[in-house]
XYZ file of N, CA and C in Angstrom:
666
model
N 0.836 -1.195 0.000
C 0.000 0.000 0.000
C 0.873 1.248 0.000
N 0.616 2.128 -0.965
C 1.353 3.387 -0.985
C 0.816 4.279 0.111
N 1.715 4.731 0.966
C 1.299 5.544 2.101
C 1.458 7.022 1.819
N 2.659 7.421 1.427
C 2.912 8.845 1.265
C 4.218 9.050 0.518
N 4.144 9.686 -0.660
C 5.349 10.091 -1.392
C 6.482 9.071 -1.337
N 6.322 7.996 -2.056
C 7.374 6.993 -2.209
C 7.589 6.100 -0.997
N 6.711 6.134 -0.016
C 6.774 5.185 1.095
C 5.630 4.190 0.932
N 5.983 2.917 0.904
C 4.998 1.850 0.740
C 5.057 0.946 1.966
N 3.881 0.603 2.486
C 3.773 -0.155 3.726
C 3.087 -1.484 3.458
N 3.711 -2.569 3.933
C 3.138 -3.902 3.799
C 3.108 -4.544 5.180
N 2.040 -4.239 5.916
C 1.900 -4.751 7.270
C 1.535 -6.232 7.245
N 2.127 -6.986 8.160
C 1.790 -8.397 8.295
C 0.674 -8.522 9.316
N -0.498 -8.967 8.888
C -1.665 -9.000 9.763
C -2.192 -10.405 10.024
N -1.534 -11.427 9.485
C -1.972 -12.807 9.698
C -1.653 -13.229 11.133
N -2.682 -13.541 11.901
C -2.495 -13.880 13.309
C -1.973 -15.303 13.500
N -2.009 -16.119 12.447
C -1.675 -17.525 12.583
C -0.314 -17.890 11.998
N 0.318 -16.956 11.312
C 1.637 -17.178 10.717
C 2.555 -16.041 11.130
N 3.804 -16.374 11.427
C 4.762 -15.350 11.834
C 5.491 -14.786 10.623
N 5.560 -13.501 10.541
C 6.348 -12.786 9.538
C 6.443 -11.343 10.014
N 7.123 -10.501 9.268
C 7.308 -9.119 9.703
C 6.615 -8.146 8.758
N 6.516 -6.904 9.200
C 6.134 -5.818 8.303
C 7.301 -5.545 7.361
N 6.969 -5.285 6.113
C 7.987 -4.887 5.133
C 7.654 -3.497 4.621
N 8.686 -2.770 4.243
C 8.497 -1.412 3.742
C 9.337 -1.209 2.490
N 8.850 -0.346 1.618
C 9.592 -0.028 0.405
C 9.656 1.480 0.243
N 10.848 1.964 -0.056
C 11.033 3.384 -0.352
C 11.353 3.496 -1.834
N 10.507 4.207 -2.567
C 10.650 4.321 -4.010
C 11.500 5.510 -4.412
N 11.091 6.196 -5.476
C 11.854 7.332 -5.972
C 13.240 6.920 -6.398
N 14.229 7.723 -6.039
C 15.614 7.412 -6.388
C 16.236 6.385 -5.458
N 15.526 6.019 -4.374
C 16.081 5.128 -3.360
C 15.926 3.664 -3.753
N 14.704 3.235 -4.004
C 14.412 1.862 -4.442
C 14.960 0.814 -3.466
N 14.511 0.937 -2.204
C 15.011 0.047 -1.153
C 13.865 -0.696 -0.486
N 14.028 -1.999 -0.329
C 13.102 -2.833 0.424
C 13.679 -3.032 1.821
N 12.881 -2.734 2.821
C 13.316 -2.875 4.205
C 12.655 -4.109 4.804
N 13.461 -5.071 5.230
C 13.011 -6.315 5.860
C 12.093 -7.128 4.937
N 12.671 -7.993 4.110
C 11.868 -8.775 3.165
C 11.092 -9.919 3.805
N 11.423 -10.300 5.047
C 10.661 -11.323 5.742
C 11.103 -12.738 5.423
N 10.177 -13.679 5.590
C 10.443 -15.086 5.332
C 10.276 -15.403 3.846
N 11.095 -16.336 3.359
C 11.061 -16.676 1.929
C 9.703 -17.176 1.473
N 9.032 -17.937 2.309
C 7.769 -18.523 1.899
C 6.718 -17.465 1.584
N 6.857 -16.285 2.182
C 5.875 -15.232 1.968
C 6.346 -14.165 0.977
N 7.573 -14.289 0.488
C 8.110 -13.272 -0.413
C 7.331 -13.153 -1.727
N 6.931 -14.252 -2.371
C 6.174 -14.095 -3.625
C 4.921 -13.234 -3.467
N 4.229 -13.413 -2.354
C 3.029 -12.607 -2.109
C 3.393 -11.139 -1.919
N 4.491 -10.877 -1.208
C 4.942 -9.495 -1.021
C 5.275 -8.853 -2.355
N 5.994 -9.553 -3.204
C 6.377 -9.002 -4.504
C 5.156 -8.732 -5.376
N 4.135 -9.586 -5.278
C 2.912 -9.362 -6.040
C 2.198 -8.102 -5.553
N 2.183 -7.890 -4.255
C 1.566 -6.677 -3.706
C 2.341 -5.435 -4.156
N 3.661 -5.544 -4.210
C 4.474 -4.424 -4.665
C 4.195 -4.116 -6.140
N 4.085 -5.164 -6.948
C 3.780 -4.969 -8.364
C 2.422 -4.311 -8.539
N 1.450 -4.694 -7.725
C 0.120 -4.098 -7.789
C 0.153 -2.612 -7.462
N 1.160 -2.206 -6.690
C 1.334 -0.795 -6.350
C 2.198 -0.051 -7.377
N 2.548 -0.736 -8.462
C 3.332 -0.102 -9.512
C 4.827 -0.167 -9.311
N 5.277 -1.014 -8.387
C 6.707 -1.157 -8.121
C 7.254 -2.306 -8.969
N 8.281 -2.030 -9.720
C 8.938 -3.064 -10.517
C 10.139 -3.591 -9.729
N 10.072 -4.826 -9.241
C 11.197 -5.377 -8.459
C 12.523 -5.341 -9.218
N 12.474 -5.287 -10.551
C 13.710 -5.238 -11.334
C 14.474 -3.940 -11.113
N 13.773 -2.919 -10.616
C 14.418 -1.627 -10.373
C 14.957 -1.498 -8.951
N 14.749 -2.542 -8.149
C 15.194 -2.489 -6.765
C 16.723 -2.404 -6.684
N 17.200 -1.538 -5.791
C 18.639 -1.346 -5.625
C 19.170 -1.894 -4.307
N 18.315 -1.911 -3.281
C 18.786 -2.285 -1.951
C 17.765 -3.170 -1.241
N 18.279 -4.116 -0.459
C 17.492 -4.846 0.530
C 18.164 -4.575 1.868
N 17.513 -3.791 2.700
C 18.095 -3.379 3.978
C 17.424 -4.154 5.109
N 18.238 -4.786 5.933
C 17.728 -5.607 7.026
C 17.974 -4.931 8.367
N 16.905 -4.791 9.158
C 17.083 -4.184 10.478
C 17.799 -5.124 11.439
N 17.687 -6.447 11.190
C 18.430 -7.441 11.963
C 18.290 -8.788 11.263
N 18.936 -9.808 11.818
C 19.066 -11.071 11.086
C 18.120 -12.178 11.550
N 17.119 -11.872 12.361
C 16.176 -12.898 12.780
C 15.423 -13.444 11.563
N 15.049 -14.721 11.583
C 14.454 -15.360 10.406
C 13.270 -14.621 9.810
N 12.348 -14.122 10.653
C 11.124 -13.513 10.138
C 11.361 -12.162 9.463
N 12.580 -11.647 9.543
C 12.923 -10.396 8.867
C 13.916 -10.610 7.720
N 14.815 -11.553 7.897
C 16.009 -11.627 7.063
C 16.028 -12.758 6.046
N 15.344 -13.870 6.317
C 15.547 -15.074 5.518
C 15.388 -14.838 4.019
N 14.381 -14.068 3.612
C 14.109 -13.858 2.186
C 15.202 -13.067 1.481
N 16.124 -12.492 2.223
C 17.256 -11.797 1.592
C 18.035 -12.739 0.683
N 18.027 -14.026 1.040
C 18.747 -15.016 0.251
C 18.260 -15.043 -1.200
N 16.989 -14.745 -1.408
C 16.399 -14.763 -2.743
C 17.046 -13.728 -3.658
N 17.539 -12.647 -3.074
C 18.110 -11.562 -3.862
C 19.626 -11.665 -4.010
N 20.203 -12.709 -3.420
C 21.657 -12.796 -3.336
C 22.340 -12.859 -4.700
N 21.699 -13.530 -5.654
C 22.325 -13.712 -6.969
C 22.186 -12.491 -7.869
N 21.347 -11.536 -7.474
C 21.130 -10.342 -8.296
C 22.220 -9.315 -7.996
N 23.127 -9.149 -8.933
C 24.261 -8.245 -8.708
C 23.854 -6.773 -8.719
N 22.620 -6.481 -9.133
C 22.147 -5.094 -9.144
C 21.566 -4.666 -7.804
N 21.424 -5.643 -6.906
C 20.835 -5.356 -5.595
C 21.882 -5.557 -4.505
N 22.039 -4.535 -3.670
C 22.937 -4.639 -2.530
C 22.130 -5.034 -1.299
N 22.647 -6.020 -0.564
C 21.977 -6.506 0.635
C 22.715 -5.980 1.858
N 21.977 -5.281 2.724
C 22.594 -4.632 3.866
C 22.238 -5.248 5.197
N 23.239 -5.334 6.073
C 23.075 -5.822 7.441
C 24.189 -5.206 8.277
N 23.888 -4.906 9.532
C 24.913 -4.326 10.404
C 26.062 -5.316 10.624
N 27.256 -4.791 10.811
C 28.434 -5.648 10.976
C 28.292 -6.587 12.163
N 27.632 -6.147 13.244
C 27.421 -7.033 14.391
C 26.388 -8.104 14.070
N 25.467 -7.777 13.179
C 24.496 -8.761 12.736
C 25.143 -9.842 11.890
N 26.149 -9.465 11.122
C 26.883 -10.441 10.315
C 27.611 -11.423 11.228
N 28.287 -10.893 12.250
C 28.998 -11.761 13.202
C 28.018 -12.651 13.963
N 26.897 -12.081 14.361
C 25.877 -12.837 15.104
C 25.326 -13.981 14.255
N 25.135 -13.717 12.974
C 24.576 -14.720 12.070
C 25.518 -15.905 11.900
N 26.804 -15.675 12.072
C 27.786 -16.761 11.951
C 27.779 -17.696 13.161
N 27.152 -17.265 14.238
C 27.115 -18.065 15.453
C 25.697 -18.327 15.920
N 25.356 -17.749 17.081
C 24.052 -18.014 17.697
C 22.894 -17.582 16.804
N 23.085 -16.503 16.068
C 22.017 -16.031 15.189
C 21.694 -17.012 14.089
N 22.713 -17.682 13.577
C 22.494 -18.698 12.552
C 21.822 -19.935 13.119
N 22.198 -20.284 14.351
C 21.616 -21.459 14.995
C 20.124 -21.262 15.285
N 19.696 -20.003 15.421
C 18.289 -19.721 15.699
C 17.379 -20.277 14.613
N 17.867 -20.313 13.391
C 17.030 -20.780 12.282
C 16.584 -22.215 12.499
N 17.456 -23.027 13.079
C 17.107 -24.413 13.351
C 15.954 -24.536 14.333
N 15.811 -23.571 15.237
C 14.713 -23.602 16.203
C 13.363 -23.473 15.516
N 13.381 -22.890 14.322
C 12.141 -22.695 13.570
C 12.042 -23.654 12.381
N 12.902 -24.690 12.380
C 12.867 -25.665 11.307
C 13.388 -25.142 9.988
N 14.262 -24.146 10.037
C 14.799 -23.524 8.828
C 16.312 -23.693 8.772
N 16.859 -23.630 7.576
C 18.302 -23.576 7.403
C 18.736 -22.119 7.369
N 19.862 -21.825 7.983
C 20.377 -20.459 7.932
C 20.616 -20.061 6.481
N 20.125 -18.898 6.059
C 20.269 -18.500 4.659
C 21.720 -18.228 4.290
N 22.033 -18.479 3.055
C 23.369 -18.185 2.530
C 23.283 -16.863 1.768
N 23.750 -15.821 2.411
C 23.633 -14.473 1.856
C 24.986 -13.783 1.897
N 25.380 -13.211 0.795
C 26.606 -12.413 0.751
C 26.233 -10.966 1.047
N 26.622 -10.494 2.210
C 26.306 -9.120 2.582
C 27.311 -8.194 1.890
N 26.834 -7.472 0.892
C 27.724 -6.574 0.155
C 27.532 -5.113 0.540
N 26.753 -4.895 1.617
C 26.548 -3.541 2.123
C 26.547 -3.628 3.647
N 27.719 -3.489 4.233
C 27.855 -3.592 5.687
C 27.388 -2.281 6.322
N 26.321 -2.358 7.101
C 25.742 -1.160 7.699
C 26.452 -0.821 9.001
N 26.770 0.445 9.156
C 27.403 0.926 10.372
C 26.742 2.208 10.827
N 26.912 2.520 12.088
C 26.384 3.751 12.653
C 26.843 4.956 11.842
N 25.878 5.838 11.521
C 26.253 7.069 10.835
C 25.392 7.356 9.626
N 25.763 8.385 8.862
C 24.967 8.794 7.692
C 25.031 7.763 6.576
N 23.950 7.701 5.807
C 23.860 6.774 4.691
C 23.143 7.467 3.539
N 23.778 7.502 2.390
C 23.188 8.103 1.200
C 22.603 7.004 0.327
N 21.318 7.101 0.039
C 20.651 6.162 -0.854
C 19.966 6.972 -1.950
N 20.409 6.796 -3.180
C 19.875 7.622 -4.244
C 20.166 9.080 -3.961
N 19.129 9.907 -4.018
C 19.289 11.342 -3.729
C 18.936 11.688 -2.288
N 18.682 10.677 -1.473
C 18.183 10.926 -0.124
C 19.231 10.615 0.935
N 19.182 11.395 2.018
C 20.090 11.223 3.145
C 19.369 10.533 4.296
N 19.960 9.452 4.776
C 19.420 8.696 5.894
C 20.460 8.643 7.011
N 20.046 8.090 8.138
C 20.962 7.870 9.258
C 20.756 6.456 9.784
N 21.851 5.742 9.974
C 21.818 4.425 10.586
C 22.134 4.571 12.074
N 21.271 4.021 12.911
C 21.524 4.003 14.347
C 21.633 2.554 14.794
N 22.718 2.234 15.468
C 22.902 0.889 16.013
C 22.139 0.823 17.329
N 21.116 -0.038 17.386
C 20.229 -0.084 18.549
C 20.082 -1.529 19.054
N 21.120 -2.067 19.682
C 21.071 -3.453 20.174
C 20.107 -3.607 21.344
N 19.851 -4.861 21.666
C 18.960 -5.190 22.779
C 18.021 -6.308 22.388
N 17.348 -6.135 21.264
C 16.544 -7.231 20.713
C 17.461 -8.232 20.024
N 18.432 -7.703 19.315
C 19.459 -8.508 18.642
C 20.736 -7.686 18.628
N 21.910 -8.318 18.701
C 23.159 -7.547 18.755
C 23.364 -6.608 17.569
N 22.872 -6.999 16.393
C 23.087 -6.180 15.206
C 21.893 -5.361 14.782
N 20.946 -5.133 15.682
C 19.754 -4.363 15.325
C 20.114 -2.932 14.941
N 19.485 -2.475 13.864
C 19.647 -1.071 13.462
C 18.266 -0.440 13.291
N 18.247 0.876 13.392
C 17.076 1.663 13.019
C 17.504 2.559 11.868
N 16.644 2.692 10.886
C 16.894 3.580 9.756
C 16.043 4.826 9.942
N 16.693 5.989 9.988
C 15.995 7.261 10.184
C 16.148 8.114 8.940
N 15.038 8.681 8.496
C 14.999 9.531 7.306
C 14.659 10.946 7.763
N 15.658 11.771 8.036
C 15.415 13.076 8.652
C 14.467 13.978 7.874
N 14.606 14.033 6.561
C 13.784 14.960 5.783
C 12.305 14.600 5.819
N 12.018 13.338 6.087
C 10.626 12.888 6.171
C 10.206 12.594 7.615
N 11.152 12.724 8.529
C 10.901 12.413 9.936
C 10.304 11.014 10.087
N 10.886 10.081 9.318
C 10.408 8.694 9.299
C 11.431 7.785 9.962
N 10.955 6.898 10.827
C 11.829 5.998 11.567
C 11.392 4.549 11.340
N 12.363 3.721 10.942
C 12.152 2.288 10.755
C 12.983 1.566 11.825
N 12.393 1.230 12.985
C 13.175 0.714 14.110
C 13.289 -0.795 14.181
N 12.766 -1.510 13.176
C 12.793 -2.966 13.272
C 11.995 -3.442 14.463
N 12.578 -4.321 15.287
C 11.871 -4.873 16.437
C 12.289 -4.234 17.752
N 12.800 -3.037 17.692
C 13.191 -2.355 18.927
C 11.961 -1.876 19.688
N 11.012 -1.262 18.967
C 9.800 -0.745 19.610
C 8.616 -0.924 18.674
N 7.457 -1.244 19.271
C 6.204 -1.392 18.538
C 5.176 -0.417 19.116
N 3.951 -0.597 18.692
C 2.846 0.168 19.267
C 2.553 -0.383 20.667
N 2.954 0.380 21.685
C 2.761 0.024 23.093
C 3.420 -1.302 23.461
N 4.516 -1.606 22.796
C 5.209 -2.855 23.111
C 6.652 -2.760 22.629
N 7.416 -3.835 22.887
C 8.834 -3.860 22.550
C 9.203 -5.208 21.949
N 10.380 -5.282 21.364
C 10.884 -6.549 20.869
C 11.333 -7.445 22.013
N 11.317 -8.737 21.764
C 11.694 -9.715 22.785
C 13.184 -9.602 23.124
N 13.497 -9.960 24.370
C 14.901 -9.989 24.795
C 15.332 -11.392 25.220
N 14.447 -12.384 25.052
C 14.766 -13.725 25.522
C 15.351 -14.615 24.432
N 15.547 -14.084 23.229
C 16.257 -14.818 22.192
C 17.763 -14.676 22.425
N 18.571 -15.560 21.825
C 20.027 -15.404 21.936
C 20.461 -13.996 21.506
N 21.328 -13.401 22.301
C 21.808 -12.059 21.984
C 20.937 -10.936 22.505
N 19.802 -11.285 23.122
C 18.928 -10.252 23.672
C 19.478 -9.688 24.972
N 19.168 -8.427 25.233
C 19.681 -7.767 26.433
C 18.728 -6.637 26.807
N 18.032 -6.796 27.921
C 17.029 -5.828 28.330
C 17.571 -4.434 28.581
N 18.718 -4.341 29.242
C 19.275 -3.022 29.546
C 19.689 -2.292 28.265
N 20.270 -3.035 27.325
C 20.631 -2.420 26.055
C 19.395 -1.982 25.278
N 18.328 -2.784 25.345
C 17.104 -2.419 24.629
C 16.514 -1.131 25.190
N 16.493 -1.001 26.498
C 15.966 0.235 27.102
C 16.797 1.439 26.679
N 18.104 1.274 26.652
C 18.974 2.364 26.210
C 18.687 2.723 24.753
N 18.482 1.716 23.919
C 18.209 1.955 22.506
C 16.875 2.683 22.317
N 15.861 2.278 23.083
C 14.548 2.917 22.969
C 14.620 4.367 23.416
N 15.312 4.635 24.501
C 15.461 6.022 24.954
C 16.153 6.863 23.876
N 17.130 6.274 23.222
C 17.845 7.000 22.179
C 16.920 7.339 21.014
N 16.121 6.369 20.586
C 15.202 6.617 19.477
C 14.126 7.629 19.848
N 13.761 7.660 21.129
C 12.716 8.584 21.575
C 13.134 10.040 21.418
N 14.420 10.295 21.297
C 14.922 11.666 21.169
C 14.866 12.182 19.734
N 14.578 11.299 18.774
C 14.488 11.720 17.376
C 13.175 12.451 17.114
N 13.198 13.339 16.150
C 11.993 14.059 15.737
C 11.286 13.190 14.695
N 10.236 12.497 15.131
C 9.624 11.460 14.296
C 8.136 11.705 14.088
N 7.726 11.749 12.830
C 6.313 11.854 12.472
C 5.726 10.518 12.027
N 6.620 9.609 11.598
C 6.177 8.308 11.099
C 7.006 7.222 11.779
N 6.347 6.317 12.492
C 7.040 5.185 13.113
C 6.594 3.905 12.404
N 7.563 3.248 11.755
C 7.279 2.061 10.958
C 7.924 0.832 11.622
N 7.248 0.212 12.592
C 7.851 -0.893 13.350
C 7.842 -2.209 12.578
N 8.635 -3.152 13.062
C 8.755 -4.447 12.408
C 7.535 -5.335 12.568
N 6.678 -5.036 13.543
C 5.440 -5.786 13.756
C 4.383 -4.815 14.267
N 3.140 -5.234 14.172
C 1.996 -4.422 14.598
C 1.835 -3.213 13.675
N 0.947 -2.313 14.052
C 0.583 -1.225 13.150
C 1.548 -0.050 13.243
N 1.572 0.750 12.177
C 2.419 1.936 12.157
C 1.773 3.031 13.003
N 2.578 4.002 13.406
C 2.090 5.129 14.197
C 2.415 6.404 13.441
N 1.415 7.253 13.247
C 1.598 8.487 12.499
C 1.295 9.692 13.385
N 2.030 10.762 13.141
C 1.833 11.989 13.894
C 2.845 12.120 15.018
N 3.485 13.269 15.093
C 4.559 13.488 16.054
C 4.124 13.247 17.490
N 2.958 13.751 17.860
C 2.496 13.599 19.237
C 2.169 12.156 19.575
N 1.585 11.433 18.611
C 1.270 10.026 18.861
C 2.532 9.188 18.989
N 3.551 9.523 18.204
C 4.827 8.815 18.316
C 5.449 9.074 19.692
N 5.454 10.340 20.095
C 5.999 10.674 21.413
C 5.221 9.984 22.518
N 3.894 9.951 22.378
C 3.042 9.310 23.378
C 3.371 7.823 23.483
N 3.654 7.198 22.355
C 3.984 5.776 22.374
C 5.314 5.516 23.080
N 6.306 6.368 22.814
C 7.578 6.213 23.514
C 7.390 6.391 25.022
N 6.593 7.385 25.413
C 6.371 7.607 26.849
C 5.677 6.406 27.477
N 4.699 5.856 26.772
C 3.982 4.687 27.295
C 4.947 3.528 27.527
N 5.775 3.252 26.527
C 6.707 2.129 26.636
C 7.695 2.359 27.776
N 8.234 3.565 27.862
C 9.212 3.868 28.903
C 8.571 3.820 30.299
N 7.364 4.361 30.426
C 6.718 4.432 31.726
C 6.058 3.118 32.158
N 5.523 2.366 31.185
C 4.701 1.207 31.530
C 5.370 -0.149 31.249
N 6.285 -0.179 30.285
C 6.855 -1.465 29.860
C 8.248 -1.702 30.440
N 9.003 -0.637 30.637
C 10.407 -0.801 31.064
C 10.554 -1.596 32.350
N 9.590 -1.469 33.239
C 9.695 -2.166 34.532
C 9.693 -3.677 34.364
N 9.204 -4.155 33.213
C 9.089 -5.600 33.007
C 10.215 -6.164 32.131
N 11.106 -5.281 31.695
C 12.211 -5.742 30.838
C 13.347 -6.275 31.726
């Protein structure tokens, strides 16, 4: 679904199957954020085509972290030399160890993906647009949030949801680090919050209200 000026939202709403929200930034950027599980990728691509997106024009697959429900389908794009696949450097290391072993817990094989775009903290230029990568561990060691300052749009992966947070009981999870990461993201000027699960949050005040709720009501249980 086209949301606003080159931002496309594909929320995962199936209550009986696990997968993540995926997002696409069009224009000069042409980036897919979190492609999800391979089994559901064909349906995602069909929805993108229905919105007028040609997957052949895709330039980037950016992963907020390496958990199966966000990252596995990246393997599908590995052979396409026109597409760069991005993951944080700590996520790459994690995937070689405990992160890779996690796939077996879900009956999956760890994907074979050549990461040709190592994401690190700091500015990131995609097409004509300026973004910022923030390293926000806690849910996973290599978790990143993608911030688009000119649009005040934040893609935090599984760090924060609508009145909830990402799990810390998976390998590599750390409650104290997650709280620190959430506090850091709360300081950004954000009009659009595009989380890895559940519904998106729009409007600066509603985004701020959600951060306050999580900090005031959820932190005590982390």
